[in-house]
CSV table of C-alpha atoms in Angstrom, one decimal:
chain,number,residue,atom,x,y,z
A,1,MET,CA,3.0,28.3,10.7
A,2,ASN,CA,2.0,27.5,14.3
A,3,ALA,CA,0.5,24.2,13.2
A,4,ALA,CA,3.8,23.3,11.5
A,5,VAL,CA,5.9,24.2,14.6
A,6,GLU,CA,3.6,22.2,16.8
A,7,GLY,CA,3.4,19.3,14.4
A,8,PHE,CA,7.2,18.9,13.9
A,9,GLY,CA,7.9,19.8,17.6
A,10,ALA,CA,5.8,16.8,18.8
A,11,LEU,CA,8.3,14.5,17.1
A,12,PHE,CA,11.4,15.5,19.2
A,13,THR,CA,10.9,12.9,21.9
A,14,LEU,CA,12.8,9.7,22.7
A,15,GLU,CA,9.5,7.8,22.3
A,16,ILE,CA,9.0,8.9,18.7
A,17,ALA,CA,12.7,8.1,17.9
A,18,PHE,CA,12.3,4.6,19.4
A,19,CYS,CA,9.1,4.0,17.5
A,20,VAL,CA,10.7,5.0,14.2
A,21,LEU,CA,13.7,2.8,14.9
A,22,ILE,CA,11.5,-0.2,15.7
A,23,GLY,CA,9.4,0.5,12.6
A,24,ALA,CA,12.5,0.8,10.4
A,25,ALA,CA,13.8,-2.5,11.6
A,26,ILE,CA,10.5,-4.3,11.1
A,27,GLY,CA,9.9,-2.7,7.7
A,28,MET,CA,13.3,-3.5,6.3
A,29,LEU,CA,13.0,-7.2,7.3
A,30,VAL,CA,9.4,-7.3,6.0
A,31,GLY,CA,10.5,-6.0,2.6
A,32,ALA,CA,13.5,-8.3,2.5
A,33,PHE,CA,11.4,-11.5,2.9
A,34,PRO,CA,9.3,-12.3,-0.2
A,35,GLY,CA,5.7,-13.1,0.7
A,36,ILE,CA,5.3,-10.7,3.6
A,37,SER,CA,3.6,-7.7,2.1
A,38,ALA,CA,3.6,-4.2,3.6
A,39,THR,CA,-0.2,-4.5,4.0
A,40,MET,CA,0.2,-7.6,6.0
A,41,ALA,CA,3.0,-6.1,8.2
A,42,VAL,CA,1.0,-2.9,8.9
A,43,ALA,CA,-2.1,-4.9,9.6
A,44,LEU,CA,-0.2,-7.0,12.2
A,45,ALA,CA,1.5,-3.9,13.7
A,46,SER,CA,-1.9,-2.1,14.0
A,47,ALA,CA,-3.1,-4.6,16.5
A,48,PHE,CA,-0.1,-3.7,18.8
A,49,THR,CA,-0.2,0.0,18.3
A,50,LEU,CA,-3.9,0.6,19.1
A,51,THR,CA,-3.0,1.0,22.8
A,52,MET,CA,-0.5,3.7,22.0
A,53,ASP,CA,-1.1,7.4,21.5
A,54,PRO,CA,-1.9,8.3,17.9
A,55,ILE,CA,1.5,10.0,16.9
A,56,PRO,CA,3.8,7.2,18.3
A,57,GLY,CA,1.4,4.6,16.8
A,58,LEU,CA,1.5,6.4,13.4
A,59,ALA,CA,5.3,6.6,13.7
A,60,VAL,CA,5.5,2.8,13.9
A,61,LEU,CA,3.0,2.1,11.1
A,62,LEU,CA,4.3,4.8,8.6
A,63,THR,CA,7.9,3.8,9.2
A,64,ILE,CA,7.1,0.1,8.6
A,65,LEU,CA,5.5,1.1,5.3
A,66,ILE,CA,8.4,3.3,4.2
A,67,ALA,CA,11.1,0.9,5.3
A,68,ALA,CA,9.4,-2.0,3.5
A,69,GLN,CA,9.5,0.1,0.3
A,70,PHE,CA,13.3,0.1,0.7
A,71,GLY,CA,13.8,-3.4,1.9
A,72,ASP,CA,11.7,-5.0,-0.8
A,73,ARG,CA,14.2,-4.1,-3.5
A,74,VAL,CA,16.7,-6.5,-2.0
A,75,PRO,CA,15.0,-9.8,-3.0
A,76,ALA,CA,13.7,-8.1,-6.2
A,77,ILE,CA,17.3,-7.5,-7.3
A,78,LEU,CA,19.0,-10.6,-5.8
A,79,ILE,CA,16.5,-13.4,-6.4
A,80,ASN,CA,14.1,-11.8,-9.0
A,81,THR,CA,11.2,-11.9,-6.5
A,82,PRO,CA,9.4,-8.7,-5.3
A,83,GLY,CA,9.5,-8.4,-1.6
A,84,THR,CA,6.2,-6.4,-1.8
A,85,PRO,CA,4.0,-5.5,-4.8
A,86,ALA,CA,5.6,-2.1,-5.0
A,87,SER,CA,8.9,-3.7,-6.3
A,88,ILE,CA,7.4,-5.6,-9.2
A,89,ALA,CA,8.9,-3.2,-11.7
A,90,THR,CA,12.3,-3.4,-9.8
A,91,THR,CA,12.6,-7.0,-11.1
A,92,PHE,CA,12.5,-5.8,-14.7
A,93,ASP,CA,16.1,-4.5,-14.6
A,94,GLY,CA,17.4,-5.2,-11.1
A,95,TYR,CA,17.9,-8.9,-11.4
A,96,ALA,CA,19.5,-8.5,-14.9
A,97,LEU,CA,22.0,-6.0,-13.3
A,98,ALA,CA,22.7,-8.5,-10.5
A,99,ARG,CA,23.4,-11.3,-13.0
A,100,GLN,CA,25.9,-8.9,-14.7
A,101,GLY,CA,27.8,-8.6,-11.5
A,102,LYS,CA,26.3,-5.2,-10.7
A,103,ALA,CA,24.2,-6.1,-7.7
A,104,GLY,CA,26.0,-3.5,-5.5
A,105,ILE,CA,25.4,-0.7,-7.9
A,106,ALA,CA,21.8,-1.7,-8.3
A,107,LEU,CA,21.1,-1.7,-4.6
A,108,THR,CA,22.8,1.6,-4.0
A,109,ALA,CA,21.1,3.3,-7.0
A,110,SER,CA,17.8,1.8,-5.9
A,111,ALA,CA,18.2,3.2,-2.4
A,112,TYR,CA,19.0,6.8,-3.6
A,113,ALA,CA,16.2,6.7,-6.1
A,114,SER,CA,13.7,5.5,-3.5
A,115,ALA,CA,14.8,8.2,-1.1
A,116,ILE,CA,14.5,11.0,-3.7
A,117,GLY,CA,11.1,9.8,-4.7
A,118,GLY,CA,10.0,9.6,-1.1
A,119,PHE,CA,11.2,13.2,-0.5
A,120,VAL,CA,9.2,14.4,-3.5
A,121,GLY,CA,6.1,12.6,-2.3
A,122,ILE,CA,6.5,14.2,1.2
A,123,ALA,CA,6.9,17.7,-0.3
A,124,VAL,CA,3.6,17.2,-2.2
A,125,LEU,CA,1.9,16.0,0.9
A,126,MET,CA,3.0,19.1,2.8
A,127,PHE,CA,2.1,21.7,0.2
A,128,ALA,CA,-0.9,20.2,-1.6
A,129,ALA,CA,-2.8,18.9,1.4
A,130,VAL,CA,-4.2,22.2,2.6
A,131,PRO,CA,-5.5,23.4,-0.8
A,132,LEU,CA,-7.1,20.0,-1.4
A,133,SER,CA,-8.7,20.0,2.1
A,134,ASN,CA,-10.0,23.6,1.6
A,135,LEU,CA,-11.9,22.3,-1.3
A,136,ALA,CA,-13.1,19.3,0.6
A,137,VAL,CA,-14.5,21.5,3.4
A,138,GLU,CA,-17.4,22.3,1.1
A,139,PHE,CA,-18.5,18.7,1.3
A,140,GLY,CA,-21.8,17.8,2.9
A,141,SER,CA,-23.5,14.4,3.1
A,142,PRO,CA,-24.3,14.3,-0.7
A,143,GLU,CA,-20.8,15.3,-1.7
A,144,MET,CA,-19.3,12.8,0.8
A,145,PHE,CA,-21.5,10.0,-0.5
A,146,ALA,CA,-20.3,10.8,-4.1
A,147,LEU,CA,-16.7,10.9,-2.9
A,148,VAL,CA,-17.0,7.5,-1.1
A,149,LEU,CA,-18.7,6.1,-4.2
A,150,PHE,CA,-15.7,7.2,-6.2
A,151,GLY,CA,-13.5,5.4,-3.7
A,152,LEU,CA,-15.7,2.3,-4.1
A,153,THR,CA,-15.2,2.3,-7.8
A,154,MET,CA,-11.5,1.8,-7.1
A,155,MET,CA,-12.4,-1.8,-6.2
A,156,ILE,CA,-12.0,-2.5,-9.9
A,157,GLU,CA,-8.6,-0.9,-10.0
A,158,VAL,CA,-7.3,-3.1,-7.2
A,159,SER,CA,-8.6,-6.2,-8.8
A,160,GLY,CA,-5.7,-6.8,-11.1
A,161,GLY,CA,-7.8,-7.1,-14.2
A,162,ARG,CA,-10.2,-9.6,-12.6
A,163,ILE,CA,-13.1,-7.1,-12.7
A,164,VAL,CA,-16.0,-9.5,-12.0
A,165,LYS,CA,-14.2,-11.3,-9.2
A,166,GLY,CA,-13.1,-7.9,-7.8
A,167,LEU,CA,-16.7,-6.7,-7.7
A,168,ILE,CA,-17.8,-9.9,-6.0
A,169,ALA,CA,-15.1,-9.4,-3.4
A,170,GLY,CA,-16.1,-5.8,-2.9
A,171,LEU,CA,-19.7,-6.8,-2.4
A,172,PHE,CA,-18.6,-9.2,0.2
A,173,GLY,CA,-16.8,-6.4,2.0
A,174,LEU,CA,-19.9,-4.2,1.7
A,175,ALA,CA,-22.0,-7.0,3.2
A,176,LEU,CA,-19.5,-7.3,6.1
A,177,GLY,CA,-19.9,-3.5,6.7
A,178,THR,CA,-23.6,-3.9,7.4
A,179,ILE,CA,-23.1,-6.2,10.4
A,180,GLY,CA,-23.6,-4.4,13.7
A,181,ARG,CA,-25.5,-1.4,14.8
A,182,ASP,CA,-27.5,0.7,12.3
A,183,PRO,CA,-25.6,4.0,11.8
A,184,LEU,CA,-28.7,6.1,12.2
A,185,ASP,CA,-31.2,4.4,14.5
A,186,GLY,CA,-28.8,2.2,16.5
A,187,SER,CA,-30.7,-1.1,16.0
A,188,ASP,CA,-28.8,-4.4,15.6
A,189,ARG,CA,-28.4,-5.8,12.1
A,190,PHE,CA,-27.3,-9.3,11.1
A,191,THR,CA,-25.7,-10.1,14.5
A,192,PHE,CA,-27.6,-13.4,14.8
A,193,GLY,CA,-27.7,-13.0,18.5
A,194,ILE,CA,-23.9,-12.9,18.8
A,195,PRO,CA,-23.0,-10.0,21.2
A,196,GLN,CA,-19.4,-9.7,19.9
A,197,LEU,CA,-20.9,-8.6,16.5
A,198,VAL,CA,-22.9,-5.7,17.9
A,199,GLU,CA,-20.1,-3.3,17.3
A,200,GLY,CA,-19.5,-4.7,13.9
A,201,ILE,CA,-17.0,-7.2,12.4
A,202,PRO,CA,-13.6,-6.6,14.1
A,203,PHE,CA,-11.5,-4.8,11.5
A,204,ILE,CA,-8.1,-6.1,12.8
A,205,ALA,CA,-9.3,-9.7,12.7
A,206,VAL,CA,-10.4,-9.3,9.1
A,207,ILE,CA,-7.3,-7.7,7.7
A,208,ILE,CA,-4.9,-10.0,9.6
A,209,GLY,CA,-6.8,-13.0,8.5
A,210,LEU,CA,-7.1,-11.9,4.8
A,211,PHE,CA,-3.5,-10.7,4.4
A,212,GLY,CA,-1.5,-12.5,7.2
A,213,ILE,CA,-3.0,-15.9,7.9
A,214,ALA,CA,-4.0,-16.4,4.2
A,215,GLU,CA,-0.5,-15.7,3.1
A,216,ILE,CA,1.1,-18.1,5.6
A,217,PHE,CA,-1.5,-20.9,4.8
A,218,GLY,CA,-0.7,-20.4,1.1
A,219,GLN,CA,3.0,-20.7,1.6
A,220,MET,CA,2.6,-23.8,3.7
A,221,LEU,CA,0.6,-25.4,0.9
A,222,GLU,CA,3.3,-24.5,-1.6
A,223,ARG,CA,6.2,-25.4,0.6
A,224,GLY,CA,7.5,-27.9,-1.9
A,225,HIS,CA,8.3,-25.2,-4.5
A,226,ALA,CA,12.0,-24.6,-5.1
A,227,LYS,CA,13.4,-21.4,-3.8
A,228,ASP,CA,15.7,-19.2,-5.9
A,229,ARG,CA,19.2,-18.8,-4.6
A,230,ALA,CA,20.2,-15.2,-3.9
A,231,ILE,CA,23.1,-13.8,-5.9
A,232,GLN,CA,26.2,-13.4,-3.7
A,233,THR,CA,28.5,-11.5,-6.0
A,234,PHE,CA,27.9,-7.7,-5.5
A,235,GLY,CA,30.7,-6.1,-7.4
A,236,ARG,CA,31.3,-2.4,-6.8
A,237,TRP,CA,28.8,-0.4,-4.8
A,238,TRP,CA,28.9,3.2,-6.0
A,239,PRO,CA,27.8,4.4,-9.4
A,240,ASN,CA,30.3,6.5,-11.3
A,241,ARG,CA,29.6,10.1,-12.5
A,242,SER,CA,28.3,8.9,-15.9
A,243,GLU,CA,25.9,6.5,-14.3
A,244,LEU,CA,24.7,9.2,-11.8
A,245,ARG,CA,24.1,11.7,-14.6
A,246,GLY,CA,22.1,9.0,-16.5
A,247,MET,CA,19.8,8.5,-13.5
A,248,VAL,CA,18.7,12.2,-13.2
A,249,LYS,CA,16.0,12.1,-15.9
A,250,PRO,CA,14.5,8.7,-15.0
A,251,VAL,CA,14.3,9.6,-11.3
A,252,ALA,CA,12.6,12.9,-12.2
A,253,VAL,CA,10.1,11.0,-14.4
A,254,GLY,CA,9.5,8.4,-11.8
A,255,SER,CA,9.0,10.9,-8.9
A,256,GLY,CA,6.5,12.8,-11.0
A,257,VAL,CA,4.6,9.8,-12.2
A,258,GLY,CA,4.6,8.2,-8.8
A,259,THR,CA,3.2,11.2,-7.0
A,260,VAL,CA,0.3,11.6,-9.6
A,261,VAL,CA,-0.5,7.8,-9.5
A,262,GLY,CA,-0.3,7.8,-5.7
A,263,VAL,CA,-2.9,10.5,-5.4
A,264,LEU,CA,-5.4,8.4,-7.3
A,265,PRO,CA,-7.3,6.3,-4.8
A,266,ALA,CA,-6.3,2.6,-4.8
A,267,ALA,CA,-3.7,2.9,-7.5
A,268,GLY,CA,-0.7,1.8,-5.5
A,269,GLY,CA,3.0,1.7,-5.9
A,270,ASP,CA,3.0,-1.4,-8.0
A,271,ILE,CA,1.0,0.4,-10.7
A,272,GLY,CA,3.1,3.6,-10.3
A,273,GLY,CA,6.4,1.7,-10.7
A,274,ILE,CA,5.2,0.0,-13.9
A,275,VAL,CA,3.8,3.2,-15.4
A,276,ALA,CA,7.0,5.1,-14.6
A,277,TRP,CA,9.2,2.3,-16.1
A,278,ASN,CA,7.2,2.6,-19.4
A,279,GLN,CA,7.4,6.4,-19.4
A,280,ALA,CA,11.1,6.4,-18.7
A,281,LYS,CA,11.7,4.0,-21.5
A,282,LYS,CA,9.8,6.3,-23.9
A,283,VAL,CA,12.1,9.3,-23.0
A,284,SER,CA,15.3,7.4,-22.7
A,285,LYS,CA,18.2,7.6,-25.3
A,286,HIS,CA,18.7,3.9,-24.8
A,287,PRO,CA,15.3,2.2,-24.6
A,288,GLU,CA,16.8,-1.0,-25.9
A,289,ARG,CA,18.5,-1.5,-22.6
A,290,PHE,CA,15.3,-1.6,-20.6
A,291,GLY,CA,14.5,-5.0,-19.3
A,292,LYS,CA,18.1,-6.1,-19.9
A,293,GLY,CA,19.8,-4.3,-17.0
A,294,SER,CA,19.2,-0.6,-17.2
A,295,LEU,CA,19.9,1.7,-14.3
A,296,GLU,CA,17.4,4.1,-15.8
A,297,GLY,CA,14.6,1.6,-15.7
A,298,LEU,CA,15.5,0.5,-12.2
A,299,THR,CA,15.7,4.1,-10.7
A,300,ALA,CA,12.5,5.2,-12.5
A,301,ALA,CA,10.5,2.3,-11.1
A,302,ASP,CA,11.9,2.7,-7.5
A,303,SER,CA,11.6,6.5,-7.3
A,304,SER,CA,8.0,6.2,-8.6
A,305,SER,CA,6.8,3.6,-6.1
A,306,ASN,CA,8.2,5.6,-3.1
A,307,ALA,CA,6.8,8.9,-4.4
A,308,GLY,CA,3.4,7.2,-4.4
A,309,VAL,CA,3.5,6.8,-0.6
A,310,GLY,CA,3.2,10.6,-0.1
A,311,GLY,CA,0.4,10.8,-2.7
A,312,SER,CA,-1.6,8.0,-1.1
A,313,VAL,CA,-1.2,9.5,2.4
A,314,LEU,CA,-2.4,12.9,0.9
A,315,THR,CA,-5.5,11.3,-0.6
A,316,THR,CA,-6.3,9.4,2.7
A,317,LEU,CA,-5.8,12.5,4.9
A,318,ALA,CA,-7.5,15.1,2.8
A,319,LEU,CA,-10.4,13.1,1.4
A,320,GLY,CA,-10.8,10.2,3.8
A,321,VAL,CA,-10.5,7.8,0.9
A,322,PRO,CA,-7.7,5.2,1.2
A,323,GLY,CA,-4.9,5.8,-1.3
A,324,ASP,CA,-4.2,2.0,-1.5
A,325,SER,CA,-4.7,-1.2,0.5
A,326,VAL,CA,-2.0,-0.2,3.1
A,327,MET,CA,-3.7,3.1,3.7
A,328,ALA,CA,-7.0,1.4,4.0
A,329,VAL,CA,-5.6,-0.6,6.9
A,330,MET,CA,-4.0,2.6,8.4
A,331,LEU,CA,-7.3,4.5,7.9
A,332,GLY,CA,-9.0,1.9,10.1
A,333,SER,CA,-6.4,2.4,12.8
A,334,MET,CA,-6.9,6.2,12.7
A,335,ILE,CA,-10.6,5.9,13.1
A,336,ILE,CA,-10.1,3.6,16.1
A,337,TRP,CA,-7.8,6.3,17.6
A,338,GLY,CA,-10.5,8.9,17.1
A,339,ILE,CA,-8.9,10.5,14.1
A,340,GLN,CA,-11.3,11.0,11.2
A,341,PRO,CA,-9.4,11.7,8.0
A,342,GLY,CA,-11.2,13.9,5.6
A,343,PRO,CA,-12.1,17.6,4.9
A,344,THR,CA,-12.4,18.6,8.6
A,345,LEU,CA,-9.0,17.1,9.7
A,346,PHE,CA,-7.0,20.1,8.6
A,347,SER,CA,-9.2,22.6,10.5
A,348,GLN,CA,-9.5,20.5,13.6
A,349,GLN,CA,-6.0,18.9,13.8
A,350,PRO,CA,-3.7,20.7,11.4
A,351,ASP,CA,-0.6,19.9,13.4
A,352,LEU,CA,-1.2,16.2,12.9
A,353,VAL,CA,-0.6,16.5,9.2
A,354,TYR,CA,2.8,18.1,9.8
A,355,SER,CA,3.6,15.4,12.3
A,356,ILE,CA,2.8,12.7,9.8
A,357,ALA,CA,5.0,14.5,7.1
A,358,GLY,CA,7.8,14.8,9.7
A,359,ILE,CA,7.6,11.1,10.6
A,360,MET,CA,7.8,10.2,6.9
A,361,LEU,CA,10.8,12.5,6.4
A,362,PHE,CA,12.6,11.0,9.4
A,363,ALA,CA,11.8,7.5,8.4
A,364,THR,CA,13.0,8.1,4.8
A,365,VAL,CA,16.4,9.5,6.0
A,366,LEU,CA,16.9,6.6,8.5
A,367,THR,CA,16.0,3.8,6.0
A,368,LEU,CA,18.2,5.4,3.4
A,369,GLY,CA,21.1,5.1,5.8
A,370,LEU,CA,20.2,1.5,6.6
A,371,SER,CA,19.8,0.7,2.9
A,372,LEU,CA,23.3,2.0,2.1
A,373,LEU,CA,24.8,-0.5,4.4
A,374,ARG,CA,26.1,-3.5,2.5
A,375,MET,CA,23.4,-6.1,2.1
A,376,ARG,CA,25.4,-9.4,2.2
A,377,GLY,CA,23.8,-10.2,5.5
A,378,VAL,CA,20.4,-9.8,4.0
A,379,ALA,CA,21.3,-12.2,1.2
A,380,LYS,CA,22.1,-14.8,3.8
A,381,LEU,CA,18.7,-14.1,5.5
A,382,LEU,CA,17.0,-15.0,2.3
A,383,GLU,CA,18.4,-18.5,2.6
A,384,LEU,CA,16.5,-19.1,5.9
A,385,PRO,CA,13.8,-21.9,5.8
A,386,ASN,CA,10.3,-20.4,5.6
A,387,ARG,CA,9.1,-22.6,8.4
A,388,PHE,CA,10.9,-20.6,11.0
A,389,LEU,CA,9.3,-17.4,9.7
A,390,TRP,CA,5.8,-19.0,9.7
A,391,VAL,CA,6.0,-19.7,13.4
A,392,VAL,CA,7.0,-16.2,14.3
A,393,ILE,CA,4.3,-14.6,12.1
A,394,LEU,CA,1.5,-16.9,13.2
A,395,THR,CA,2.4,-16.1,16.9
A,396,PHE,CA,2.2,-12.4,16.2
A,397,CYS,CA,-1.1,-12.8,14.3
A,398,ILE,CA,-2.7,-14.6,17.2
A,399,VAL,CA,-1.3,-12.4,20.0
A,400,GLY,CA,-2.0,-9.2,18.1
A,401,THR,CA,-5.6,-10.1,17.2
A,402,TYR,CA,-6.4,-11.2,20.8
A,403,ALA,CA,-4.8,-8.1,22.3
A,404,VAL,CA,-7.2,-5.6,20.6
A,405,ASN,CA,-10.3,-6.7,22.6
A,406,ASN,CA,-8.9,-9.6,24.7
A,407,SER,CA,-11.2,-11.8,22.8
A,408,VAL,CA,-10.8,-15.4,21.7
A,409,PHE,CA,-13.8,-14.8,19.4
A,410,ASP,CA,-11.7,-12.3,17.4
A,411,VAL,CA,-8.9,-14.9,17.1
A,412,GLY,CA,-11.5,-17.4,15.7
A,413,LEU,CA,-12.7,-14.8,13.2
A,414,MET,CA,-9.1,-14.2,12.2
A,415,VAL,CA,-8.6,-17.9,11.4
A,416,LEU,CA,-11.9,-17.9,9.5
A,417,PHE,CA,-10.9,-15.0,7.4
A,418,GLY,CA,-7.6,-16.6,6.9
A,419,VAL,CA,-9.3,-19.6,5.3
A,420,ILE,CA,-11.6,-17.2,3.3
A,421,GLY,CA,-8.5,-15.3,2.1
A,422,LEU,CA,-6.8,-18.6,1.1
A,423,LEU,CA,-9.9,-19.6,-0.9
A,424,PHE,CA,-9.9,-16.1,-2.5
A,425,ARG,CA,-6.3,-16.6,-3.6
A,426,ARG,CA,-7.0,-20.2,-4.9
A,427,PHE,CA,-9.9,-19.0,-7.0
A,428,GLY,CA,-8.4,-15.7,-8.1
A,429,PHE,CA,-10.5,-13.3,-6.0
A,430,PRO,CA,-8.5,-10.2,-4.8
A,431,ALA,CA,-8.6,-9.4,-1.1
A,432,GLY,CA,-8.1,-5.6,-1.6
A,433,PRO,CA,-11.7,-4.9,-2.5
A,434,VAL,CA,-13.0,-6.6,0.7
A,435,VAL,CA,-11.0,-4.1,2.8
A,436,LEU,CA,-12.3,-1.2,0.7
A,437,GLY,CA,-15.9,-2.4,1.0
A,438,LEU,CA,-15.6,-2.9,4.8
A,439,ILE,CA,-14.1,0.5,5.3
A,440,LEU,CA,-16.0,2.6,2.8
A,441,GLY,CA,-19.3,0.8,2.9
A,442,PRO,CA,-20.6,2.2,6.2
A,443,LEU,CA,-19.4,5.7,5.2
A,444,ALA,CA,-21.4,5.4,1.9
A,445,GLU,CA,-24.5,4.1,3.7
A,446,ARG,CA,-24.4,6.8,6.4
A,447,ASN,CA,-24.0,9.7,4.0
A,448,PHE,CA,-26.5,8.3,1.5
A,449,ARG,CA,-29.2,7.9,4.1
A,450,ARG,CA,-28.5,11.3,5.5
A,451,SER,CA,-28.9,12.8,2.0
A,452,MET,CA,-32.2,11.0,1.6
A,453,GLU,CA,-33.4,12.5,4.8
A,454,LEU,CA,-32.3,16.0,3.8
A,455,GLY,CA,-34.2,16.0,0.5
A,456,GLY,CA,-33.9,12.8,-1.4
A,457,LEU,CA,-32.0,12.2,-4.6
A,458,GLU,CA,-32.4,15.8,-5.5
A,459,THR,CA,-29.7,16.8,-2.9
A,460,ILE,CA,-27.2,14.6,-4.9
A,461,TYR,CA,-28.0,15.5,-8.5
A,462,THR,CA,-28.3,19.2,-7.8
A,463,SER,CA,-24.9,19.4,-6.2
A,464,PRO,CA,-22.2,20.3,-8.8
A,465,ILE,CA,-19.4,18.7,-6.6
A,466,ALA,CA,-21.4,15.5,-6.2
A,467,VAL,CA,-22.3,15.2,-9.8
A,468,GLY,CA,-18.6,15.9,-10.8
A,469,LEU,CA,-17.4,13.2,-8.5
A,470,ILE,CA,-19.9,10.7,-9.8
A,471,VAL,CA,-18.8,11.5,-13.4
A,472,LEU,CA,-15.2,11.0,-12.3
A,473,ALA,CA,-16.1,7.7,-10.8
A,474,VAL,CA,-17.7,6.6,-14.1
A,475,LEU,CA,-14.6,7.8,-16.0
A,476,ALA,CA,-12.3,6.1,-13.6
A,477,VAL,CA,-13.9,2.8,-14.5
A,478,ALA,CA,-14.5,3.4,-18.2
A,479,VAL,CA,-11.5,5.2,-19.5
A,480,PRO,CA,-8.8,2.7,-18.6
A,481,ARG,CA,-10.9,-0.1,-20.2
A,482,VAL,CA,-11.4,1.9,-23.4
A,483,ARG,CA,-7.7,2.9,-23.5
A,484,ALA,CA,-6.6,-0.7,-23.0
A,485,ARG,CA,-8.8,-2.0,-25.8
A,486,LEU,CA,-7.5,0.7,-28.2
A,487,LYS,CA,-4.0,-0.1,-27.2
A,488,ALA,CA,-4.5,-3.8,-27.7
A,489,ARG,CA,-5.8,-3.2,-31.2
A,490,ARG,CA,-2.8,-1.1,-32.1
A,491,GLN,CA,-0.1,-3.3,-30.5
A,492,PRO,CA,1.3,-6.1,-32.7
A,493,PRO,CA,0.9,-9.6,-31.3
A,494,GLY,CA,3.8,-10.8,-29.1
A,495,ASP,CA,5.2,-7.4,-28.4
A,496,PRO,CA,4.6,-6.6,-24.7
A,497,GLU,CA,5.9,-3.3,-23.4
A,498,ALA,CA,7.2,-4.7,-20.1
A,499,PRO,CA,9.3,-7.8,-19.7
A,500,VAL,CA,8.1,-10.9,-17.9
A,501,PRO,CA,10.3,-11.8,-14.9
A,502,ALA,CA,13.2,-14.0,-16.0
A,503,ASP,CA,11.8,-17.1,-14.4
A,504,ASP,CA,8.4,-16.6,-16.2
A,505,ARG,CA,6.3,-17.1,-13.1
A,506,THR,CA,4.1,-15.0,-10.8
A,507,PRO,CA,6.3,-13.7,-8.0
A,508,THR,CA,5.5,-15.0,-4.5
A,509,GLY,CA,5.2,-11.6,-2.8
A,510,VAL,CA,2.7,-9.8,-5.0
A,511,SER,CA,-0.5,-11.1,-3.4
A,512,GLY,CA,-1.7,-8.2,-1.3
């Protein structure tokens, strides 16, 4: 109880309130503009928050993430383009509702569903984190190696079905993680005589390059593509009683599915939203409306993706394994701040967990209020030429990367990784596994080598927890593949479960 009082009490300052307000404004704008992912925004903001104390810095980053999860529904509903990957499933019914003259109802229902899902995820974070961490306290080097190995297998899950390319990208990230000082004996490795590489590849330069610069370069090369015009007719804004009653079940389904999926390392809100959409369709009295403008489908998807935020934060804090690509970026920032997520966090800094939950609660309430404001102005913002946005983002990328170490070398690396990220996109290689490899690779190496020094491989295969985690890692890779093949055999040709977006193209904002 004292930890809860201290954790929540630390938030009642003007500094925290200001940080949350700034994060909410940035996050809502980030979500509203297709092509600027939450991962990219958090990566950019990380460069500016590293000089802050941990709690104010986390207030900015977490609020950007939560607000982006609200703001991204606007372009998904109005122009059929997800603002971030988490709103992919929103397009299934949101745009159809908007074309029926129900854009106002869709935006309002989406905001309430997103908030309810967020509250459920936060509740799970507060009540499930301690039991999960108590189990994790039993972890030594063998168990931590197995846990990190399990996290590394999630490279496949963030590869979007491109398994081989995802593994190659992951191996590239692992290779980057070996640059710098040896974790045990302190000798230099693969620095090629470059002093700036002694401390390792600068994390911020990598993530800003892969997610920020690469995205801007990609948009510049595709600047000739036509841009969808936002729907301007909103209709009524508030659902009636019948519509509200019809949303109860899908919101409950979405919140439950999203929380479970969010806890799974690297699953992500985009996966949770699609899974919840399918589950809500199966239990609905009107499944034929799904994909044609169903409030049930819309609210199930949106409540799920927001509930997943609490689950991914839980996994990151309790196990030290990123819940998704955004949390991988945030994990890097925590480590730089001196916070080591994992089993010992709850014994050493229990108040921090409650501070994080309080920040998320405050951010959810604030962004709900902002989302309920009429969005006609946002629709006008969607008409702005992209070139104005590119200048602003590139400026922040350069300044933010330079500010971390006051290093022009870091800026050069950022541009280099921007080019690498662009090539990854052009040839279908996902960037997410690179981040996972860079973050988790050194942890895996450190714990594996310690285990070898303690007693060799025997310390791993004689540990029930380590063996169990390795089995789970194998199942995490194998079961979805087996299930997908069985499902493909049973499913008739040309009968997909989820609709393709109306314009039959890959949305701009789902790359990262």
